[in-house]
Amino acid sequence: TILAQQHFQTFSNRFAEFPAQVEVLSRFRTRKEIDAALANVAAGRTDVVIGTHRLLTKDVVFKDLGLLVVDEEQRFGVKHKERIKQLRANLDVLTLTATPIPRTLDMAMLGIKDLSLVNVPPANRLPIETEIVAFNKTTIRNAIMRELDRDGQVYFVHNRVQSIDTMRAMLEDLLPEVRFCVGHGQMPDGQLEKVMLDFMHRRYDVLISTMIIESGLDIPNVNTMIVSRADTFGLAQLYQLRGRIGRSHRQAYAYLLTPPAFDMTPVAKKRLYTIGEFTDLGSGFKIAMRDLEIRGAGNILGKEQSGHIATVGYELYNKLLEEAILELKHQEQAVAPERFETRVDLPFNALLPESYIEDPGERMNQYRRLLNARDSEELHVLRSEMRDRFGSMPQDAVMLFHLVEIQKLGQAAQIARVEFTNRRLVLHPFTKDGDEAAAGRRLVSQLQHLGPEWPVELESTPSLRIALSQKNTEMSVRIDQTRALLKELTMALEKVSAAV
């Protein structure tokens, strides 16, 4: 409601010199004003109508609706979005949000919806400094006084209406010289509007509120936020709340107050770690991606907008979904290549040791990301990220990266098995449906494109394969040579395919 009122004021100012009529529908309007606005919309006399969910009720009739802009998309449920589809066939819809709902982001990543990112912040904006600290009065007092000393204002978020007055009493005892006000959604409309306007006009120093300030409230003079029991908020909620400050050239500070670590759930700790990690301007997309991993993507055709996909991981989930879409489109043979896994036999351990990544869930998450990397470049990025997060890699982890990279290269070269034996590298070609003759012809064609620097031998006993003598027994040298050979075989395969 507050955001709708702010949008109405902004649009009215922007269109003041144009022949455009702007209306607003919200609970701050009287019944008579709402009826008049509805009549103007139905008759086509209104050019732009701004409103809350009230716009989606059945008594709102549009004469010629051309564009629907949904701001703060995370505040809308599936039923609201289904109602949007019913407004008009082929309606253009622009959705704006700093933190997309997991299902919306997933649909964009799959190409079902178009996605645009605004990564450049407004001029002179600074990243918000975020602190995650245990609840204590000293931190609260220092944070508030530091902001007031520079002539600013403060948001104090307490998301329980039942105890918000108790919190106000505690803060007034702690800081008797500070002017506090309270705002929440259960207040009468006129009273809430007066509190918000008084705070905007700087008649109060600190606004103690619930999540009502989450959606788009824009007061540039407020540059400190304190969130009580931050562990009970969702990741998108925390990011949206933090976005209410730092809306000018001043440095802004966010204090997320929590109970002791042992009183928080593992998921709450992940959320807080993420919000503390991503503080750069324009990091909403990264936070939404992490939220997608934590909560899951929900159902594309169902009502759930989030749901756990942790059992398979986001990347594998997308692969399975893509295969299902191709199958439904009857394009599997034309588009999807034959899938197989290259087996790599290494004479060393290849794993992520518990001593390197202690948390089992995080270790499984890194395994999934590793196995679902598409190429050497993605593996390199993942390896750098792991080193930054967990420190220098032990030999077992290094060998795991080598193994996975050889798997990817082997798949591209149509090699089913890579075998490191004593001083020899043996490659077994992929055989489709047991057709060794076709595999043999393909392999011979590949070998014909290799240069003389690759003295490989073609063997047919006990099965078709090629072998390369590796005189240097140092494993790093053998792995480098294997990578190079597989890349050559891939290029040879591309030449063979192009010639057909």
XYZ file of C-alpha atoms in Angstrom:
500
model
C 0.000 0.000 0.000
C 2.789 2.406 0.933
C 4.749 1.518 -2.203
C 1.651 2.003 -4.380
C 1.203 5.472 -2.905
C 4.852 6.321 -3.603
C 4.544 5.077 -7.194
C 1.407 7.186 -7.612
C 3.236 10.318 -6.472
C 6.198 9.546 -8.766
C 4.019 8.861 -11.819
C 1.884 11.936 -11.150
C 4.998 14.129 -11.043
C 6.524 12.530 -14.157
C 3.331 12.853 -16.222
C 2.332 16.290 -14.898
C 3.164 17.986 -18.224
C 1.569 15.282 -20.381
C -2.106 14.640 -21.202
C -2.145 11.422 -19.154
C -4.453 10.597 -16.263
C -2.980 8.554 -13.396
C -5.113 6.773 -10.773
C -4.284 4.716 -7.690
C -6.237 1.934 -5.961
C -5.240 1.216 -2.369
C -6.714 1.007 1.110
C -5.637 4.601 1.717
C -8.440 5.737 -0.667
C -12.057 6.202 0.399
C -14.843 4.020 -1.009
C -16.091 6.954 -3.091
C -12.613 7.602 -4.555
C -12.187 3.912 -5.416
C -15.579 3.746 -7.182
C -14.705 6.824 -9.244
C -11.309 5.376 -10.178
C -12.877 2.041 -11.221
C -15.373 3.858 -13.436
C -12.579 5.836 -15.119
C -10.554 2.659 -15.740
C -13.535 0.812 -17.229
C -14.361 3.752 -19.510
C -10.769 4.113 -20.694
C -10.381 7.632 -19.274
C -7.455 6.505 -17.090
C -4.125 5.988 -18.862
C -2.104 4.563 -15.953
C -3.600 2.865 -12.923
C -1.395 1.933 -9.962
C -2.496 -0.394 -7.225
C -1.844 -3.241 -4.858
C -3.327 -6.741 -5.262
C -6.615 -4.802 -5.414
C -6.030 -4.396 -9.169
C -6.450 -8.151 -9.633
C -9.948 -8.377 -8.150
C -12.823 -9.175 -10.515
C -14.562 -5.800 -10.185
C -11.604 -4.091 -11.904
C -12.435 -3.996 -15.637
C -10.051 -2.592 -18.250
C -11.240 -1.148 -21.547
C -7.980 -1.762 -23.462
C -5.182 -3.101 -21.273
C -1.845 -3.073 -23.136
C 0.906 -3.443 -20.524
C 1.033 -4.832 -17.003
C 4.040 -4.003 -14.808
C 4.398 -6.158 -11.679
C 6.719 -4.546 -9.133
C 8.077 -6.565 -6.191
C 7.117 -9.855 -7.868
C 8.017 -11.893 -4.790
C 4.906 -10.486 -3.061
C 2.551 -12.208 -5.530
C 1.348 -15.794 -5.271
C 0.469 -18.240 -8.031
C -3.255 -17.402 -7.841
C -2.451 -13.738 -8.424
C -0.340 -14.647 -11.463
C -3.090 -16.879 -12.847
C -5.479 -13.942 -12.519
C -2.990 -11.808 -14.507
C -3.148 -14.347 -17.357
C -6.946 -14.029 -17.395
C -6.907 -10.242 -17.808
C -6.232 -10.402 -21.528
C -4.790 -12.855 -24.055
C -1.240 -12.058 -25.198
C -0.842 -9.343 -22.571
C 2.682 -7.913 -22.288
C 3.883 -8.398 -18.698
C 7.030 -6.811 -17.244
C 8.069 -8.242 -13.877
C 10.420 -6.258 -11.631
C 12.166 -7.697 -8.595
C 15.525 -7.625 -6.868
C 15.100 -11.224 -5.717
C 12.990 -13.434 -8.022
C 10.934 -16.253 -6.536
C 12.818 -19.541 -7.167
C 10.259 -20.766 -9.712
C 10.348 -17.495 -11.669
C 14.143 -17.530 -11.771
C 14.164 -21.188 -12.772
C 11.740 -20.529 -15.646
C 13.965 -17.669 -16.816
C 17.076 -19.859 -16.643
C 15.283 -22.507 -18.721
C 14.294 -19.951 -21.357
C 10.559 -20.137 -20.613
C 10.657 -16.434 -19.690
C 12.961 -13.688 -20.942
C 15.404 -12.285 -18.400
C 17.197 -8.933 -18.233
C 19.656 -7.937 -15.516
C 20.342 -4.402 -14.292
C 23.822 -4.723 -12.799
C 24.881 -1.066 -12.817
C 23.853 0.798 -9.635
C 22.790 4.458 -9.610
C 25.632 6.974 -9.470
C 27.426 7.446 -6.125
C 25.732 4.461 -4.444
C 27.909 2.533 -1.971
C 27.672 -1.149 -0.939
C 25.845 -1.631 2.359
C 28.062 -2.784 5.202
C 26.354 -5.799 6.772
C 27.092 -7.175 10.241
C 25.645 -10.393 11.678
C 25.847 -10.103 15.471
C 24.237 -11.618 18.537
C 21.457 -9.495 20.050
C 22.871 -7.032 22.583
C 21.862 -3.566 23.734
C 25.320 -2.038 23.309
C 25.347 -2.785 19.583
C 21.829 -1.371 19.217
C 22.644 1.826 21.110
C 25.908 2.461 19.245
C 24.319 1.827 15.837
C 21.401 4.192 16.468
C 23.504 6.971 17.974
C 26.074 6.833 15.174
C 23.319 7.356 12.608
C 21.646 10.154 14.566
C 25.008 11.892 15.044
C 25.217 12.332 11.271
C 21.627 13.629 11.158
C 20.143 10.424 9.732
C 17.256 8.111 10.627
C 16.966 4.414 11.486
C 14.718 1.442 10.683
C 14.336 -1.096 13.493
C 12.600 -4.218 12.139
C 10.746 -6.370 14.665
C 8.419 -8.748 12.832
C 6.080 -9.706 15.691
C 3.104 -7.401 16.197
C 2.320 -9.026 19.573
C 5.610 -7.855 21.114
C 6.415 -4.749 19.067
C 5.232 -2.392 21.833
C 7.412 -4.253 24.340
C 10.369 -3.747 22.004
C 9.533 -0.039 21.767
C 9.491 0.246 25.572
C 12.900 -1.452 25.789
C 14.380 0.902 23.190
C 12.903 3.995 24.873
C 14.475 2.914 28.180
C 17.794 2.371 26.388
C 17.674 5.676 24.472
C 15.271 8.103 26.206
C 16.487 11.054 24.114
C 15.498 9.394 20.803
C 12.073 9.826 19.146
C 10.541 6.409 18.324
C 7.418 5.530 16.342
C 5.745 2.195 15.523
C 4.221 1.040 12.234
C 2.651 -2.308 11.272
C -0.045 -3.704 9.004
C -2.652 -4.221 11.745
C -2.908 -0.499 12.503
C -5.915 1.470 11.183
C -5.196 2.834 7.710
C -5.266 6.485 8.680
C -2.986 5.943 11.664
C -0.438 3.952 9.631
C -0.396 6.567 6.880
C 0.161 9.347 9.448
C 3.053 7.460 11.098
C 4.754 6.873 7.750
C 4.328 10.471 6.627
C 5.562 11.807 9.979
C 8.645 9.600 9.739
C 9.286 10.717 6.145
C 9.025 14.346 7.322
C 11.595 13.581 10.076
C 9.282 14.040 13.054
C 10.706 10.750 14.384
C 14.260 9.370 14.490
C 13.598 5.624 14.547
C 10.760 3.682 12.916
C 10.064 0.366 14.655
C 8.146 -1.724 12.142
C 7.305 -5.171 10.858
C 8.021 -6.369 7.302
C 5.653 -3.672 6.038
C 8.662 -1.561 4.992
C 10.037 -4.398 2.822
C 8.324 -3.440 -0.416
C 9.940 -0.471 -2.028
C 9.802 2.196 0.692
C 12.154 4.970 -0.454
C 13.459 7.391 2.201
C 17.031 8.442 1.322
C 17.721 9.850 4.807
C 17.438 6.383 6.426
C 20.846 4.704 6.237
C 20.944 2.362 9.220
C 18.784 -0.735 9.679
C 18.630 -3.087 12.649
C 16.796 -6.400 12.139
C 15.738 -8.306 15.259
C 15.782 -12.138 15.015
C 17.205 -12.038 11.485
C 17.444 -15.846 11.551
C 13.644 -16.087 11.169
C 13.560 -14.185 7.858
C 13.834 -15.622 4.367
C 16.803 -14.818 2.159
C 14.767 -12.672 -0.241
C 13.159 -10.864 2.710
C 16.552 -9.979 4.188
C 17.795 -8.705 0.847
C 14.642 -6.662 0.272
C 14.854 -5.179 3.761
C 18.503 -4.259 3.340
C 17.602 -2.542 0.081
C 15.484 0.009 1.975
C 18.689 1.751 3.107
C 21.702 3.006 1.190
C 19.494 4.916 -1.252
C 21.713 8.010 -1.301
C 25.437 8.815 -1.461
C 25.927 8.012 2.255
C 27.467 4.804 3.589
C 24.685 2.571 4.949
C 24.862 -0.046 7.709
C 22.711 -3.142 8.283
C 22.846 -5.013 11.597
C 21.291 -8.487 11.578
C 20.667 -9.488 15.189
C 20.502 -13.213 15.923
C 20.329 -15.579 18.888
C 23.450 -17.641 19.707
C 24.626 -19.842 16.806
C 23.576 -23.088 18.524
C 19.954 -21.859 18.620
C 19.751 -21.387 14.839
C 18.810 -23.994 12.235
C 21.356 -24.999 9.543
C 19.165 -23.392 6.848
C 19.020 -20.117 8.805
C 22.813 -20.125 9.076
C 23.079 -20.627 5.290
C 20.755 -17.682 4.665
C 22.700 -15.393 6.978
C 26.022 -16.503 5.493
C 24.705 -15.709 2.014
C 23.358 -12.246 2.884
C 26.654 -11.441 4.600
C 28.675 -12.748 1.646
C 26.857 -10.849 -1.115
C 26.989 -7.158 -0.212
C 27.938 -5.690 -3.594
C 25.435 -3.492 -5.391
C 23.413 -5.498 -7.896
C 24.020 -8.833 -6.165
C 20.314 -9.729 -6.083
C 20.701 -12.215 -8.944
C 23.446 -14.118 -7.090
C 21.339 -14.165 -3.935
C 18.322 -15.406 -5.894
C 20.440 -18.208 -7.383
C 21.611 -19.232 -3.903
C 17.993 -19.058 -2.688
C 17.045 -21.337 -5.585
C 19.658 -23.848 -4.423
C 18.517 -23.664 -0.785
C 14.738 -23.733 -1.360
C 14.387 -25.507 -4.697
C 12.541 -24.478 -7.852
C 9.011 -25.600 -6.986
C 6.652 -26.871 -9.698
C 6.555 -25.297 -13.142
C 2.934 -26.374 -13.657
C 1.847 -26.518 -10.010
C 1.186 -23.958 -7.300
C 4.448 -24.366 -5.347
C 6.860 -21.503 -6.057
C 9.686 -23.229 -4.197
C 10.481 -26.837 -3.373
C 13.444 -28.999 -2.475
C 15.645 -30.151 -5.348
C 18.622 -30.696 -3.073
C 18.483 -34.442 -3.647
C 19.638 -34.028 -7.246
C 21.022 -30.493 -7.362
C 19.913 -27.595 -9.528
C 22.179 -28.388 -12.501
C 21.101 -32.040 -12.766
C 17.477 -31.023 -12.217
C 17.751 -28.690 -15.208
C 19.329 -31.421 -17.334
C 16.516 -33.836 -16.525
C 13.940 -31.151 -17.255
C 15.560 -30.271 -20.590
C 15.504 -33.939 -21.623
C 11.819 -34.187 -20.710
C 11.008 -31.040 -22.725
C 12.874 -32.386 -25.764
C 11.042 -35.695 -25.496
C 7.663 -33.959 -25.332
C 8.579 -31.935 -28.414
C 9.535 -35.149 -30.251
C 12.961 -33.664 -30.907
C 15.080 -36.026 -28.857
C 16.721 -37.711 -31.829
C 17.305 -34.452 -33.688
C 18.617 -32.358 -30.805
C 19.806 -34.459 -27.888
C 23.136 -36.215 -28.465
C 23.683 -39.766 -27.274
C 24.460 -39.578 -23.575
C 27.104 -41.732 -21.909
C 29.568 -41.383 -19.069
C 33.288 -41.760 -19.716
C 34.881 -44.061 -17.167
C 38.347 -43.020 -15.970
C 40.617 -45.505 -14.189
C 43.203 -43.590 -12.155
C 45.807 -45.297 -9.947
C 45.225 -42.649 -7.250
C 42.424 -41.575 -4.907
C 40.190 -38.864 -6.350
C 37.772 -37.326 -3.833
C 36.970 -34.333 -1.629
C 38.293 -35.389 1.807
C 36.277 -34.722 4.967
C 39.285 -32.864 6.331
C 38.982 -30.404 3.415
C 35.189 -29.822 3.461
C 33.852 -30.899 6.846
C 30.119 -30.309 6.340
C 28.581 -33.367 4.556
C 25.833 -31.337 2.878
C 28.290 -28.783 1.533
C 30.618 -31.552 0.371
C 27.757 -33.178 -1.567
C 26.846 -29.803 -3.037
C 30.418 -29.336 -4.309
C 30.413 -32.873 -5.767
C 27.222 -32.062 -7.665
C 28.616 -28.812 -9.004
C 31.828 -30.545 -10.021
C 30.144 -33.401 -11.855
C 27.708 -31.068 -13.612
C 30.355 -28.640 -14.885
C 30.124 -28.549 -18.666
C 33.714 -27.907 -19.699
C 37.287 -27.178 -18.592
C 36.558 -23.471 -18.174
C 33.748 -24.091 -15.678
C 35.972 -26.550 -13.825
C 38.696 -23.910 -13.590
C 36.240 -21.373 -12.144
C 34.937 -23.922 -9.629
C 38.464 -24.890 -8.614
C 39.386 -21.239 -7.966
C 36.202 -20.762 -5.934
C 36.930 -23.843 -3.814
C 40.454 -22.629 -3.104
C 39.058 -19.261 -1.986
C 36.458 -20.846 0.306
C 38.239 -23.898 1.702
C 41.954 -23.211 1.231
C 44.715 -25.006 -0.647
C 43.550 -28.290 -2.189
C 44.894 -31.648 -0.999
C 46.205 -34.061 -3.640
C 43.037 -36.189 -3.574
C 40.902 -33.152 -4.509
C 43.330 -32.126 -7.267
C 43.119 -35.634 -8.745
C 39.309 -35.450 -8.622
C 39.365 -32.323 -10.789
C 41.728 -34.077 -13.231
C 39.408 -37.094 -13.343
C 36.296 -35.009 -14.049
C 38.051 -32.965 -16.747
C 39.234 -36.146 -18.479
C 35.638 -37.428 -18.292
C 34.349 -34.308 -20.061
C 37.077 -34.462 -22.711
C 36.448 -38.188 -23.191
C 32.745 -37.614 -23.817
C 33.526 -34.967 -26.437
C 35.948 -37.366 -28.178
C 33.454 -40.291 -28.039
C 35.723 -42.272 -25.708
C 33.884 -44.548 -23.276
C 36.817 -45.487 -21.045
C 40.209 -43.955 -20.226
C 42.586 -46.418 -18.605
C 45.960 -45.607 -17.055
C 48.014 -48.824 -16.956
C 51.716 -49.337 -16.320
C 53.423 -46.869 -18.730
C 50.450 -47.019 -21.128
C 47.333 -45.007 -21.795
C 44.462 -47.076 -23.190
C 41.347 -45.479 -24.720
C 38.179 -47.487 -25.420
C 35.793 -45.920 -27.978
C 32.103 -45.458 -27.273
C 30.079 -48.222 -28.911
C 26.410 -47.498 -29.570
C 24.079 -50.497 -29.318
C 27.069 -52.876 -29.459
C 27.975 -51.830 -33.021
C 31.760 -52.215 -32.805
C 32.126 -51.957 -36.592
C 30.724 -48.408 -36.614
C 32.854 -47.488 -33.598
C 35.918 -48.912 -35.365
C 35.282 -46.903 -38.522
C 34.844 -43.733 -36.508
C 38.012 -44.381 -34.517
C 40.114 -45.116 -37.607
C 38.870 -41.885 -39.188
C 39.871 -39.981 -36.066
C 43.352 -41.535 -36.043
C 43.903 -40.521 -39.657
C 43.705 -36.874 -38.604
C 46.319 -37.215 -35.830
C 49.823 -35.899 -36.459
C 53.053 -37.957 -36.242
C 53.634 -36.705 -32.700
C 50.957 -39.166 -31.562
C 52.376 -42.713 -32.082
C 49.180 -44.480 -31.042
C 48.491 -48.157 -31.697
C 45.124 -49.575 -32.767
C 44.329 -52.841 -30.990
C 41.386 -55.184 -31.440
C 42.077 -57.820 -28.790
C 40.281 -58.380 -26.483
C 38.213 -55.396 -27.689
C 38.684 -52.413 -29.965
C 40.902 -49.762 -28.382
C 43.899 -47.483 -28.938
C 47.024 -47.396 -26.807
C 49.742 -44.802 -26.289
C 53.062 -45.536 -24.637
C 53.798 -43.095 -21.790
C 57.475 -43.331 -20.896
C 57.334 -40.580 -18.283
C 55.747 -42.136 -15.190
C 55.058 -38.826 -13.423
C 51.276 -38.637 -13.107
C 50.951 -34.898 -13.807
C 52.818 -35.350 -17.120
C 50.658 -38.353 -18.074
C 47.475 -36.406 -17.305
C 48.606 -33.419 -19.396
C 49.401 -35.776 -22.287
C 46.009 -37.477 -21.940
C 44.174 -34.145 -22.018
C 46.065 -33.096 -25.139
C 45.340 -36.403 -26.930
C 41.626 -36.260 -26.122
C 41.420 -32.697 -27.443
C 43.143 -33.829 -30.669
C 40.676 -36.713 -31.018
C 37.772 -34.298 -30.501
C 39.037 -31.978 -33.241
C 39.568 -35.004 -35.487
C 35.984 -36.120 -34.817
C 34.712 -32.658 -35.782
C 36.656 -32.850 -39.054
C 35.228 -36.307 -39.776
C 31.688 -35.089 -39.042
C 32.155 -32.014 -41.235
C 33.338 -34.151 -44.137
C 30.286 -36.417 -44.018
